[in-house]
């Protein structure tokens, strides 16, 4: 009797354990502890993993610079040939980003100042930029002449006399480093001395001016969990509260260079193109991205947001599935073709399709951006010059983003810097360039490798742990059901065996009772009748 009781107790304990495992499987399926862990690990707060990845991104952001060398300057100035360019490069620089002066605000935003540093990477470069020399358009002469092209005849005649006196030539033979970081030119030095409010530098270099704008004292306010919603009607409700999107740049959600309803600029109508609110800096994006998403990338040096749209799911070389985004085809279209670009047409003569004006951001010098080799631009631009061959595979902008974590896995941001030459007068040195768009250089900002630490988190959080959780759910469910059913089946079988055993026992103890047939004679009395 005691043995049977102990046996039944063990079976009951197994059934309870089975119920516990089955319940644990169900709760794991419902509450998804891996997702809770991911939300904890990927939270953005002081000294969190994601915060530290953002503050000093471990990505190797490489800037590949390709410069356009002029190969027929004499023939061009004589008017016998179209200007011919030859692409030289790459010259590669590694950019290091530091987000400094970080402040978490009470309204669910964060304020900071981004700082960048460039270091030359010799092993990835074509040559030595300090030694390699090219024949390039003289930015000082052409740029200042272009900026003053709409001034009075007297100013233009004075500029002609000044350039002749200083001996400024339309082309200069200088090193790559001088072209990028600044070369001495008497015209720039003179402008810096006499009009420092306009030309606040003594040496003119393309990359130097870009980095100066990027490394200015900009204060960026970024959404984390914003409490107050934006009132910007050009954004959707969701777009106003997206984590890691820009809320303000230097205290304003808009770019004053392209007009603001509170400013004195003539562009009083706000639109998406003069707003940085809702744009992203490119280091972090929201988690759990949807396939129909459109993001705006903003870098202060390029002075305008760049829209990228989802194209397809792509498996990267590290085995992670990411969402491939490509720059929107119409982002440099004219205002007639794309009304969102209306505010960029800031002059009486707007730039053609595929070319975006940047002059308000660069001292009114008619600097512009385009895709490299004028990809997707007005074909007439390429008809006026030689040596450029647009190729979508080489020159388009793409970015692959991890859809769950919201970090870039691959990136190739490609833009070209040009000088738009208007109609200049009274100066024989600049007149051959009239109405040309001169390609100066193009840059590729690329992320080719995912840091080991981020690879570890991606594999652990989005590959290993979800699979392990799935296995645990099924194992616990199967084990729980088995532990519940096994004791029940055991009890049922034991009960069945006991009943059968009792019937067998009755058959063994049964004894037949013999039934005797009584003969008639025994039962009939023996009576004699005498006669």
Short mmCIF file of C-alpha atoms in Angstrom, two decimals:
data_model
loop_
_atom_site.label_atom_id
_atom_site.label_comp_id
_atom_site.label_asym_id
_atom_site.label_seq_id
_atom_site.Cartn_x
_atom_site.Cartn_y
_atom_site.Cartn_z
CA UNK A 1 0.00 0.00 0.00
CA UNK A 2 2.87 2.38 0.88
CA UNK A 3 4.64 1.52 -2.37
CA UNK A 4 1.56 2.38 -4.42
CA UNK A 5 1.16 5.70 -2.60
CA UNK A 6 4.81 6.69 -3.26
CA UNK A 7 4.46 5.70 -6.89
CA UNK A 8 1.35 7.84 -7.33
CA UNK A 9 3.08 10.80 -5.64
CA UNK A 10 5.96 10.60 -8.11
CA UNK A 11 3.54 10.51 -11.02
CA UNK A 12 1.75 13.55 -9.64
CA UNK A 13 5.03 15.45 -9.32
CA UNK A 14 5.89 14.62 -12.93
CA UNK A 15 2.50 15.91 -14.04
CA UNK A 16 3.02 19.15 -12.08
CA UNK A 17 6.47 19.56 -13.64
CA UNK A 18 4.94 19.01 -17.06
CA UNK A 19 2.28 21.64 -16.42
CA UNK A 20 5.00 24.05 -15.28
CA UNK A 21 7.08 23.48 -18.43
CA UNK A 22 4.04 23.84 -20.69
CA UNK A 23 3.06 27.06 -18.91
CA UNK A 24 6.62 28.35 -19.21
CA UNK A 25 6.57 27.61 -22.94
CA UNK A 26 3.29 29.49 -23.31
CA UNK A 27 4.49 32.48 -21.29
CA UNK A 28 7.76 32.60 -23.27
CA UNK A 29 5.75 32.66 -26.47
CA UNK A 30 3.43 35.40 -25.19
CA UNK A 31 5.89 37.73 -23.42
CA UNK A 32 8.94 37.14 -25.69
CA UNK A 33 11.80 37.60 -23.17
CA UNK A 34 14.34 37.95 -26.00
CA UNK A 35 12.50 41.04 -27.22
CA UNK A 36 12.46 42.42 -23.67
CA UNK A 37 16.21 41.79 -23.46
CA UNK A 38 16.78 43.47 -26.83
CA UNK A 39 14.82 46.54 -25.71
CA UNK A 40 16.93 46.70 -22.56
CA UNK A 41 20.26 46.21 -24.31
CA UNK A 42 19.44 48.61 -27.16
CA UNK A 43 18.01 51.32 -24.92
CA UNK A 44 19.45 54.81 -25.38
CA UNK A 45 20.44 56.37 -22.07
CA UNK A 46 23.71 57.59 -20.51
CA UNK A 47 26.47 54.95 -20.66
CA UNK A 48 24.22 52.40 -22.38
CA UNK A 49 25.68 50.26 -25.14
CA UNK A 50 23.81 52.10 -27.88
CA UNK A 51 24.66 55.50 -26.42
CA UNK A 52 28.37 54.71 -26.44
CA UNK A 53 28.15 53.39 -30.01
CA UNK A 54 26.52 56.67 -31.02
CA UNK A 55 28.79 59.00 -29.05
CA UNK A 56 31.95 57.69 -30.69
CA UNK A 57 30.84 55.49 -33.61
CA UNK A 58 33.24 52.57 -34.17
CA UNK A 59 32.53 52.52 -37.91
CA UNK A 60 35.41 53.13 -40.29
CA UNK A 61 33.88 55.88 -42.41
CA UNK A 62 36.13 56.29 -45.43
CA UNK A 63 35.98 59.37 -47.64
CA UNK A 64 37.25 58.61 -51.13
CA UNK A 65 38.05 61.75 -53.12
CA UNK A 66 38.24 61.80 -56.92
CA UNK A 67 39.54 65.02 -58.50
CA UNK A 68 38.89 66.14 -62.09
CA UNK A 69 42.15 67.06 -63.84
CA UNK A 70 42.01 69.34 -66.91
CA UNK A 71 43.85 67.87 -69.91
CA UNK A 72 43.40 70.53 -72.65
CA UNK A 73 43.51 73.94 -71.00
CA UNK A 74 45.33 75.67 -73.88
CA UNK A 75 42.97 74.41 -76.57
CA UNK A 76 39.97 75.30 -74.45
CA UNK A 77 41.09 78.87 -73.80
CA UNK A 78 41.82 79.27 -77.51
CA UNK A 79 38.26 78.16 -78.23
CA UNK A 80 39.20 75.18 -80.41
CA UNK A 81 38.06 72.38 -78.05
CA UNK A 82 35.54 71.68 -75.35
CA UNK A 83 36.98 71.42 -71.88
CA UNK A 84 38.15 67.85 -71.20
CA UNK A 85 38.44 66.31 -67.73
CA UNK A 86 40.19 63.22 -66.42
CA UNK A 87 39.18 61.60 -63.13
CA UNK A 88 42.15 61.08 -60.77
CA UNK A 89 41.81 59.11 -57.54
CA UNK A 90 40.89 57.89 -55.09
CA UNK A 91 42.63 59.77 -52.32
CA UNK A 92 41.24 58.22 -49.17
CA UNK A 93 40.66 59.79 -45.76
CA UNK A 94 39.26 58.22 -42.63
CA UNK A 95 36.70 60.30 -40.80
CA UNK A 96 36.38 60.04 -37.03
CA UNK A 97 33.19 61.40 -35.48
CA UNK A 98 32.84 62.62 -31.91
CA UNK A 99 29.50 63.78 -30.51
CA UNK A 100 30.47 66.24 -27.79
CA UNK A 101 28.73 68.39 -25.15
CA UNK A 102 25.94 65.83 -24.80
CA UNK A 103 22.90 66.87 -22.75
CA UNK A 104 19.77 64.79 -22.10
CA UNK A 105 16.80 67.16 -22.03
CA UNK A 106 13.61 66.80 -19.97
CA UNK A 107 11.41 66.77 -23.07
CA UNK A 108 12.79 63.46 -24.35
CA UNK A 109 15.45 64.92 -26.64
CA UNK A 110 19.24 65.10 -26.57
CA UNK A 111 21.46 68.05 -27.53
CA UNK A 112 25.04 67.72 -28.73
CA UNK A 113 27.74 69.16 -31.00
CA UNK A 114 29.24 66.87 -33.66
CA UNK A 115 32.97 67.12 -34.36
CA UNK A 116 34.86 65.39 -37.17
CA UNK A 117 38.51 64.68 -37.91
CA UNK A 118 40.07 63.48 -41.17
CA UNK A 119 43.20 61.33 -41.41
CA UNK A 120 44.81 60.38 -44.71
CA UNK A 121 44.95 56.61 -45.41
CA UNK A 122 47.95 55.99 -47.65
CA UNK A 123 47.39 52.26 -48.28
CA UNK A 124 43.98 52.85 -49.87
CA UNK A 125 45.01 55.85 -51.96
CA UNK A 126 46.23 56.21 -55.52
CA UNK A 127 49.21 58.32 -54.57
CA UNK A 128 50.56 60.98 -52.24
CA UNK A 129 48.31 64.06 -52.25
CA UNK A 130 51.21 66.24 -51.09
CA UNK A 131 53.23 65.29 -54.18
CA UNK A 132 50.69 64.62 -56.93
CA UNK A 133 49.96 67.80 -58.89
CA UNK A 134 47.04 68.47 -61.22
CA UNK A 135 45.87 71.24 -63.52
CA UNK A 136 42.64 72.53 -62.02
CA UNK A 137 40.23 75.47 -62.41
CA UNK A 138 41.27 78.44 -60.30
CA UNK A 139 38.52 78.54 -57.68
CA UNK A 140 39.56 81.96 -56.44
CA UNK A 141 39.28 83.70 -59.81
CA UNK A 142 36.28 81.80 -61.17
CA UNK A 143 34.41 81.63 -57.87
CA UNK A 144 34.69 85.30 -56.95
CA UNK A 145 33.98 86.37 -60.54
CA UNK A 146 30.85 84.22 -60.53
CA UNK A 147 29.70 85.60 -57.19
CA UNK A 148 30.00 89.16 -58.52
CA UNK A 149 28.58 88.44 -61.99
CA UNK A 150 25.33 90.30 -61.29
CA UNK A 151 26.99 93.37 -59.78
CA UNK A 152 27.34 96.65 -61.63
CA UNK A 153 29.60 97.17 -64.62
CA UNK A 154 31.96 99.29 -62.52
CA UNK A 155 32.51 96.50 -59.99
CA UNK A 156 33.14 93.97 -62.74
CA UNK A 157 35.58 96.27 -64.52
CA UNK A 158 37.34 96.84 -61.22
CA UNK A 159 37.55 93.08 -60.69
CA UNK A 160 39.01 92.63 -64.17
CA UNK A 161 41.69 95.22 -63.48
CA UNK A 162 42.45 93.68 -60.11
CA UNK A 163 42.80 90.13 -61.49
CA UNK A 164 45.04 91.42 -64.28
CA UNK A 165 47.20 93.28 -61.78
CA UNK A 166 47.47 90.23 -59.50
CA UNK A 167 48.16 87.91 -62.43
CA UNK A 168 45.31 85.50 -61.61
CA UNK A 169 45.10 82.72 -64.20
CA UNK A 170 42.00 80.61 -64.97
CA UNK A 171 43.89 77.37 -64.27
CA UNK A 172 46.37 76.52 -61.52
CA UNK A 173 48.86 73.68 -61.25
CA UNK A 174 48.75 72.65 -57.60
CA UNK A 175 48.98 69.58 -55.39
CA UNK A 176 45.93 67.58 -54.36
CA UNK A 177 46.44 68.68 -50.75
CA UNK A 178 46.50 72.36 -51.70
CA UNK A 179 43.35 71.99 -53.79
CA UNK A 180 41.53 70.20 -50.96
CA UNK A 181 42.83 72.12 -47.94
CA UNK A 182 43.67 75.51 -49.40
CA UNK A 183 46.24 77.23 -51.57
CA UNK A 184 47.61 80.74 -51.45
CA UNK A 185 45.99 83.11 -53.89
CA UNK A 186 46.43 86.88 -53.83
CA UNK A 187 42.79 87.47 -54.78
CA UNK A 188 41.52 85.47 -51.79
CA UNK A 189 44.02 87.11 -49.45
CA UNK A 190 42.95 90.55 -50.67
CA UNK A 191 39.26 89.72 -50.27
CA UNK A 192 39.94 88.42 -46.78
CA UNK A 193 41.65 91.70 -45.86
CA UNK A 194 39.03 94.06 -47.31
CA UNK A 195 35.76 92.12 -46.97
CA UNK A 196 36.33 89.71 -44.05
CA UNK A 197 32.59 89.50 -43.40
CA UNK A 198 32.26 87.83 -46.78
CA UNK A 199 35.55 85.95 -47.25
CA UNK A 200 36.53 84.89 -43.72
CA UNK A 201 39.45 82.68 -44.81
CA UNK A 202 42.85 83.43 -46.33
CA UNK A 203 43.30 80.15 -48.25
CA UNK A 204 40.61 78.54 -50.40
CA UNK A 205 40.23 74.74 -50.42
CA UNK A 206 37.19 72.59 -51.21
CA UNK A 207 37.52 70.00 -48.44
CA UNK A 208 38.67 72.66 -46.01
CA UNK A 209 35.46 74.65 -46.52
CA UNK A 210 33.33 71.50 -46.30
CA UNK A 211 34.93 70.47 -43.01
CA UNK A 212 34.72 74.05 -41.71
CA UNK A 213 30.96 73.97 -42.24
CA UNK A 214 30.67 70.48 -40.73
CA UNK A 215 32.80 71.39 -37.72
CA UNK A 216 31.14 74.68 -36.94
CA UNK A 217 29.64 75.34 -33.54
CA UNK A 218 26.40 73.60 -34.47
CA UNK A 219 24.10 72.47 -31.68
CA UNK A 220 21.91 69.59 -32.78
CA UNK A 221 18.77 68.53 -30.92
CA UNK A 222 17.79 64.92 -31.63
CA UNK A 223 14.65 63.03 -30.69
CA UNK A 224 14.92 60.08 -28.31
CA UNK A 225 11.43 59.83 -26.77
CA UNK A 226 10.02 63.29 -27.47
CA UNK A 227 7.21 64.51 -25.24
CA UNK A 228 6.16 67.47 -27.37
CA UNK A 229 5.05 66.85 -30.94
CA UNK A 230 6.21 69.06 -33.78
CA UNK A 231 3.74 71.38 -35.45
CA UNK A 232 5.47 71.06 -38.82
CA UNK A 233 2.66 70.36 -41.27
CA UNK A 234 5.09 69.01 -43.88
CA UNK A 235 5.78 65.99 -41.65
CA UNK A 236 3.51 63.09 -40.83
CA UNK A 237 2.55 62.45 -37.21
CA UNK A 238 4.98 59.54 -37.12
CA UNK A 239 7.73 61.59 -38.73
CA UNK A 240 7.59 64.18 -35.96
CA UNK A 241 8.46 61.66 -33.25
CA UNK A 242 10.88 59.25 -34.93
CA UNK A 243 13.72 58.30 -32.55
CA UNK A 244 17.16 59.58 -33.56
CA UNK A 245 15.73 62.12 -36.00
CA UNK A 246 16.71 65.78 -35.88
CA UNK A 247 14.34 68.10 -34.07
CA UNK A 248 16.34 71.33 -34.29
CA UNK A 249 19.61 72.54 -35.78
CA UNK A 250 21.00 75.54 -33.92
CA UNK A 251 17.59 76.06 -32.37
CA UNK A 252 15.57 75.94 -35.58
CA UNK A 253 13.84 73.09 -37.40
CA UNK A 254 14.57 74.85 -40.69
CA UNK A 255 17.55 76.00 -42.72
CA UNK A 256 17.77 79.77 -42.89
CA UNK A 257 19.80 79.56 -46.11
CA UNK A 258 16.69 78.38 -47.94
CA UNK A 259 14.20 80.73 -46.32
CA UNK A 260 12.11 80.62 -43.16
CA UNK A 261 8.72 82.12 -42.47
CA UNK A 262 10.19 83.89 -39.44
CA UNK A 263 13.13 85.31 -41.37
CA UNK A 264 13.57 88.08 -43.87
CA UNK A 265 14.29 85.86 -46.84
CA UNK A 266 11.96 86.15 -49.82
CA UNK A 267 10.97 82.49 -49.59
CA UNK A 268 8.17 82.85 -47.09
CA UNK A 269 6.47 79.55 -47.87
CA UNK A 270 7.82 76.71 -45.76
CA UNK A 271 8.21 73.34 -47.42
CA UNK A 272 9.95 70.04 -46.83
CA UNK A 273 13.09 71.17 -48.64
CA UNK A 274 14.04 73.91 -46.16
CA UNK A 275 13.45 71.69 -43.13
CA UNK A 276 15.89 69.41 -41.33
CA UNK A 277 13.32 68.27 -38.79
CA UNK A 278 12.71 64.56 -39.15
CA UNK A 279 16.00 64.00 -41.03
CA UNK A 280 18.74 61.65 -39.83
CA UNK A 281 22.48 62.10 -39.45
CA UNK A 282 23.10 58.57 -40.72
CA UNK A 283 24.59 56.92 -37.63
CA UNK A 284 21.33 55.68 -36.05
CA UNK A 285 17.85 55.00 -37.38
CA UNK A 286 14.64 53.83 -35.67
CA UNK A 287 14.32 50.17 -34.74
CA UNK A 288 11.92 47.83 -36.55
CA UNK A 289 11.95 49.68 -39.86
CA UNK A 290 9.11 49.04 -42.29
CA UNK A 291 9.74 48.27 -45.94
CA UNK A 292 7.81 51.28 -47.22
CA UNK A 293 9.98 53.73 -45.25
CA UNK A 294 11.57 56.87 -46.64
CA UNK A 295 14.37 58.56 -44.70
CA UNK A 296 16.05 61.93 -45.17
CA UNK A 297 19.82 62.05 -44.63
CA UNK A 298 21.35 65.35 -43.60
CA UNK A 299 24.94 66.45 -43.46
CA UNK A 300 25.55 70.11 -42.79
CA UNK A 301 28.27 70.41 -45.44
CA UNK A 302 25.81 69.44 -48.18
CA UNK A 303 23.28 71.96 -46.92
CA UNK A 304 20.14 70.00 -47.79
CA UNK A 305 18.42 66.74 -46.78
CA UNK A 306 18.79 63.79 -49.14
CA UNK A 307 15.80 61.39 -49.40
CA UNK A 308 16.47 57.65 -49.60
CA UNK A 309 13.73 55.11 -50.31
CA UNK A 310 13.45 51.37 -49.67
CA UNK A 311 14.38 49.21 -52.67
CA UNK A 312 14.79 45.58 -51.54
CA UNK A 313 15.99 43.17 -48.86
CA UNK A 314 19.70 42.47 -49.21
CA UNK A 315 21.94 39.90 -47.52
CA UNK A 316 25.28 41.48 -46.63
CA UNK A 317 28.66 39.78 -46.72
CA UNK A 318 28.39 39.19 -42.96
CA UNK A 319 25.20 37.16 -43.37
CA UNK A 320 22.84 39.83 -42.00
CA UNK A 321 19.65 40.67 -43.85
CA UNK A 322 19.34 44.40 -44.34
CA UNK A 323 17.05 46.84 -46.09
CA UNK A 324 18.70 48.42 -49.12
CA UNK A 325 17.78 52.09 -49.57
CA UNK A 326 18.61 54.12 -52.68
CA UNK A 327 18.61 57.87 -53.17
CA UNK A 328 15.30 59.12 -54.52
CA UNK A 329 15.53 59.67 -58.25
CA UNK A 330 13.97 63.13 -58.19
CA UNK A 331 15.90 64.64 -55.29
CA UNK A 332 17.82 66.98 -57.65
CA UNK A 333 15.00 67.55 -60.12
CA UNK A 334 13.80 71.03 -60.95
CA UNK A 335 11.00 72.62 -58.95
CA UNK A 336 8.61 72.03 -61.85
CA UNK A 337 9.32 68.29 -61.77
CA UNK A 338 9.60 68.02 -57.98
CA UNK A 339 7.74 70.76 -56.05
CA UNK A 340 9.60 69.79 -52.86
CA UNK A 341 12.69 71.47 -54.37
CA UNK A 342 11.00 74.83 -54.80
CA UNK A 343 12.94 76.63 -52.08
CA UNK A 344 16.31 75.66 -53.62
CA UNK A 345 15.60 77.83 -56.65
CA UNK A 346 16.86 80.94 -54.91
CA UNK A 347 17.91 82.96 -57.95
CA UNK A 348 16.23 84.19 -61.07
CA UNK A 349 18.03 81.45 -63.02
CA UNK A 350 17.64 78.05 -61.39
CA UNK A 351 20.05 75.18 -61.84
CA UNK A 352 19.16 72.48 -64.39
CA UNK A 353 17.91 69.02 -63.53
CA UNK A 354 20.43 66.95 -61.60
CA UNK A 355 22.29 69.95 -60.13
CA UNK A 356 21.57 71.46 -56.72
CA UNK A 357 22.58 74.98 -55.74
CA UNK A 358 24.69 75.37 -52.57
CA UNK A 359 25.73 79.00 -52.98
CA UNK A 360 23.82 80.30 -49.91
CA UNK A 361 25.95 78.00 -47.77
CA UNK A 362 29.29 78.87 -49.42
CA UNK A 363 29.79 82.64 -49.45
CA UNK A 364 27.45 83.10 -52.46
CA UNK A 365 30.05 81.41 -54.65
CA UNK A 366 27.99 79.27 -57.08
CA UNK A 367 29.01 75.90 -55.73
CA UNK A 368 26.60 73.09 -56.55
CA UNK A 369 26.17 69.38 -55.95
CA UNK A 370 25.17 66.61 -58.31
CA UNK A 371 25.55 62.90 -58.53
CA UNK A 372 29.04 61.90 -59.77
CA UNK A 373 29.65 62.37 -63.49
CA UNK A 374 26.23 64.10 -63.62
CA UNK A 375 24.32 60.86 -63.23
CA UNK A 376 20.55 61.42 -63.78
CA UNK A 377 21.22 65.04 -64.75
CA UNK A 378 20.14 67.04 -67.77
CA UNK A 379 22.01 65.53 -70.77
CA UNK A 380 22.88 69.00 -72.05
CA UNK A 381 25.41 69.40 -69.23
CA UNK A 382 27.57 66.57 -70.56
CA UNK A 383 27.30 67.91 -74.10
CA UNK A 384 29.37 70.97 -73.14
CA UNK A 385 32.33 69.10 -71.63
CA UNK A 386 34.25 65.88 -72.25
CA UNK A 387 35.65 63.02 -70.18
CA UNK A 388 32.74 62.14 -67.90
CA UNK A 389 30.83 58.83 -68.06
CA UNK A 390 27.96 58.36 -65.58
CA UNK A 391 27.49 54.81 -64.30
CA UNK A 392 24.73 53.95 -61.83
CA UNK A 393 26.70 51.07 -60.28
CA UNK A 394 29.66 53.37 -59.53
CA UNK A 395 27.97 56.69 -58.91
CA UNK A 396 24.58 56.14 -57.25
CA UNK A 397 23.96 56.51 -53.50
CA UNK A 398 22.87 53.45 -51.50
CA UNK A 399 22.63 52.48 -47.85
CA UNK A 400 21.84 49.13 -46.26
CA UNK A 401 20.26 49.37 -42.79
CA UNK A 402 19.66 46.60 -40.26
CA UNK A 403 15.85 46.69 -39.98
CA UNK A 404 15.61 45.63 -36.32
CA UNK A 405 18.51 47.52 -34.72
CA UNK A 406 18.51 50.52 -37.08
CA UNK A 407 22.27 50.74 -37.70
CA UNK A 408 23.93 51.03 -41.13
CA UNK A 409 25.51 47.81 -42.40
CA UNK A 410 26.82 49.27 -45.66
CA UNK A 411 26.81 52.79 -47.06
CA UNK A 412 27.93 54.52 -50.23
CA UNK A 413 27.00 58.20 -50.21
CA UNK A 414 28.30 59.70 -53.46
CA UNK A 415 28.13 63.40 -54.35
CA UNK A 416 29.96 65.67 -56.76
CA UNK A 417 31.03 69.27 -56.13
CA UNK A 418 30.72 71.61 -59.12
CA UNK A 419 31.22 75.26 -59.95
CA UNK A 420 28.32 76.80 -61.88
CA UNK A 421 29.64 79.53 -64.14
CA UNK A 422 27.09 82.23 -65.04
CA UNK A 423 27.44 84.80 -67.80
CA UNK A 424 30.45 86.95 -66.88
CA UNK A 425 31.36 90.14 -68.68
CA UNK A 426 34.36 92.39 -69.23
CA UNK A 427 36.91 89.72 -68.30
CA UNK A 428 38.62 87.64 -70.98
CA UNK A 429 40.01 85.28 -68.34
CA UNK A 430 36.55 84.08 -67.30
CA UNK A 431 34.45 84.47 -70.46
CA UNK A 432 35.47 81.06 -71.94
CA UNK A 433 33.76 79.43 -68.93
CA UNK A 434 30.44 81.22 -69.39
CA UNK A 435 27.37 79.01 -68.79
CA UNK A 436 29.44 75.91 -68.06
CA UNK A 437 29.07 73.66 -65.03
CA UNK A 438 32.60 72.65 -64.06
CA UNK A 439 33.05 69.38 -62.17
CA UNK A 440 35.67 69.88 -59.46
CA UNK A 441 35.67 66.61 -57.51
CA UNK A 442 33.38 63.91 -56.24
CA UNK A 443 33.43 62.16 -52.89
CA UNK A 444 32.25 58.78 -51.70
CA UNK A 445 31.44 58.43 -48.01
CA UNK A 446 31.44 54.70 -47.44
CA UNK A 447 31.03 52.15 -44.68
CA UNK A 448 32.55 48.93 -45.97
CA UNK A 449 32.92 46.96 -42.74
CA UNK A 450 30.72 46.40 -39.70
CA UNK A 451 32.74 46.67 -36.45
CA UNK A 452 33.31 43.39 -34.60
CA UNK A 453 31.40 44.58 -31.53
CA UNK A 454 28.30 45.41 -33.58
CA UNK A 455 28.57 42.09 -35.42
CA UNK A 456 28.59 40.33 -32.03
CA UNK A 457 25.45 42.14 -30.83
CA UNK A 458 23.64 41.57 -34.12
CA UNK A 459 24.38 37.84 -34.14
CA UNK A 460 23.59 37.40 -30.44
CA UNK A 461 20.42 39.47 -30.30
CA UNK A 462 18.88 38.75 -33.69
CA UNK A 463 20.19 35.31 -34.66
CA UNK A 464 21.37 33.19 -31.72
CA UNK A 465 18.92 34.21 -28.98
CA UNK A 466 15.74 34.09 -31.14
CA UNK A 467 16.66 30.60 -32.37
CA UNK A 468 17.50 29.50 -28.81
CA UNK A 469 14.18 30.90 -27.58
CA UNK A 470 12.31 29.08 -30.35
CA UNK A 471 14.01 25.82 -29.38
CA UNK A 472 13.19 26.39 -25.70
CA UNK A 473 9.52 27.05 -26.53
CA UNK A 474 9.16 23.80 -28.48
CA UNK A 475 11.27 21.69 -26.09
CA UNK A 476 9.38 22.94 -23.03
CA UNK A 477 6.04 22.47 -24.77
CA UNK A 478 6.82 18.92 -25.90
CA UNK A 479 8.41 17.98 -22.57
CA UNK A 480 5.52 19.51 -20.63
CA UNK A 481 2.87 17.72 -22.64
CA UNK A 482 4.82 14.46 -22.39
CA UNK A 483 5.18 14.78 -18.62
CA UNK A 484 1.46 15.47 -18.28
CA UNK A 485 0.37 12.64 -20.56
CA UNK A 486 2.83 10.01 -19.34
CA UNK A 487 1.59 9.85 -15.70
CA UNK A 488 -2.01 9.97 -16.88
CA UNK A 489 -1.37 7.11 -19.27
CA UNK A 490 0.50 5.24 -16.54
CA UNK A 491 -2.39 5.65 -14.11
CA UNK A 492 -4.87 4.60 -16.76
CA UNK A 493 -2.88 1.50 -17.65
CA UNK A 494 -2.36 0.65 -13.98
CA UNK A 495 -6.09 0.94 -13.33
CA UNK A 496 -6.84 -1.25 -16.33
CA UNK A 497 -4.33 -3.88 -15.20
CA UNK A 498 -5.78 -3.92 -11.67
CA UNK A 499 -9.29 -4.54 -12.95
CA UNK A 500 -8.10 -7.35 -15.19
CA UNK A 501 -6.12 -8.90 -12.33
CA UNK A 502 -9.17 -8.92 -10.06
CA UNK A 503 -11.24 -10.77 -12.66
CA UNK A 504 -8.47 -13.34 -13.08
CA UNK A 505 -8.33 -13.88 -9.34
CA UNK A 506 -12.03 -14.69 -9.21
CA UNK A 507 -11.63 -17.32 -11.92
CA UNK A 508 -8.80 -19.04 -10.06
CA UNK A 509 -10.76 -19.39 -6.73
CA UNK A 510 -13.94 -20.71 -8.29
CA UNK A 511 -14.79 -24.44 -7.74
CA UNK A 512 -17.51 -26.28 -9.59
CA UNK A 513 -20.19 -27.84 -7.46
CA UNK A 514 -20.97 -31.31 -8.87
CA UNK A 515 -24.60 -31.98 -9.64
CA UNK A 516 -25.59 -35.58 -9.26
CA UNK A 517 -28.40 -37.17 -11.29
CA UNK A 518 -30.60 -39.02 -8.85
CA UNK A 519 -31.85 -42.19 -10.26
CA UNK A 520 -35.51 -42.76 -10.34
CA UNK A 521 -35.13 -45.79 -8.19
CA UNK A 522 -33.53 -43.92 -5.43
CA UNK A 523 -36.22 -41.35 -5.38
CA UNK A 524 -39.09 -43.85 -5.81
CA UNK A 525 -39.95 -45.68 -2.52
CA UNK A 526 -39.60 -49.44 -2.59
CA UNK A 527 -43.17 -50.54 -1.72
CA UNK A 528 -44.28 -54.17 -2.15
CA UNK A 529 -47.96 -54.92 -2.70
CA UNK A 530 -48.93 -58.41 -1.76
CA UNK A 531 -51.77 -60.12 -3.38
#
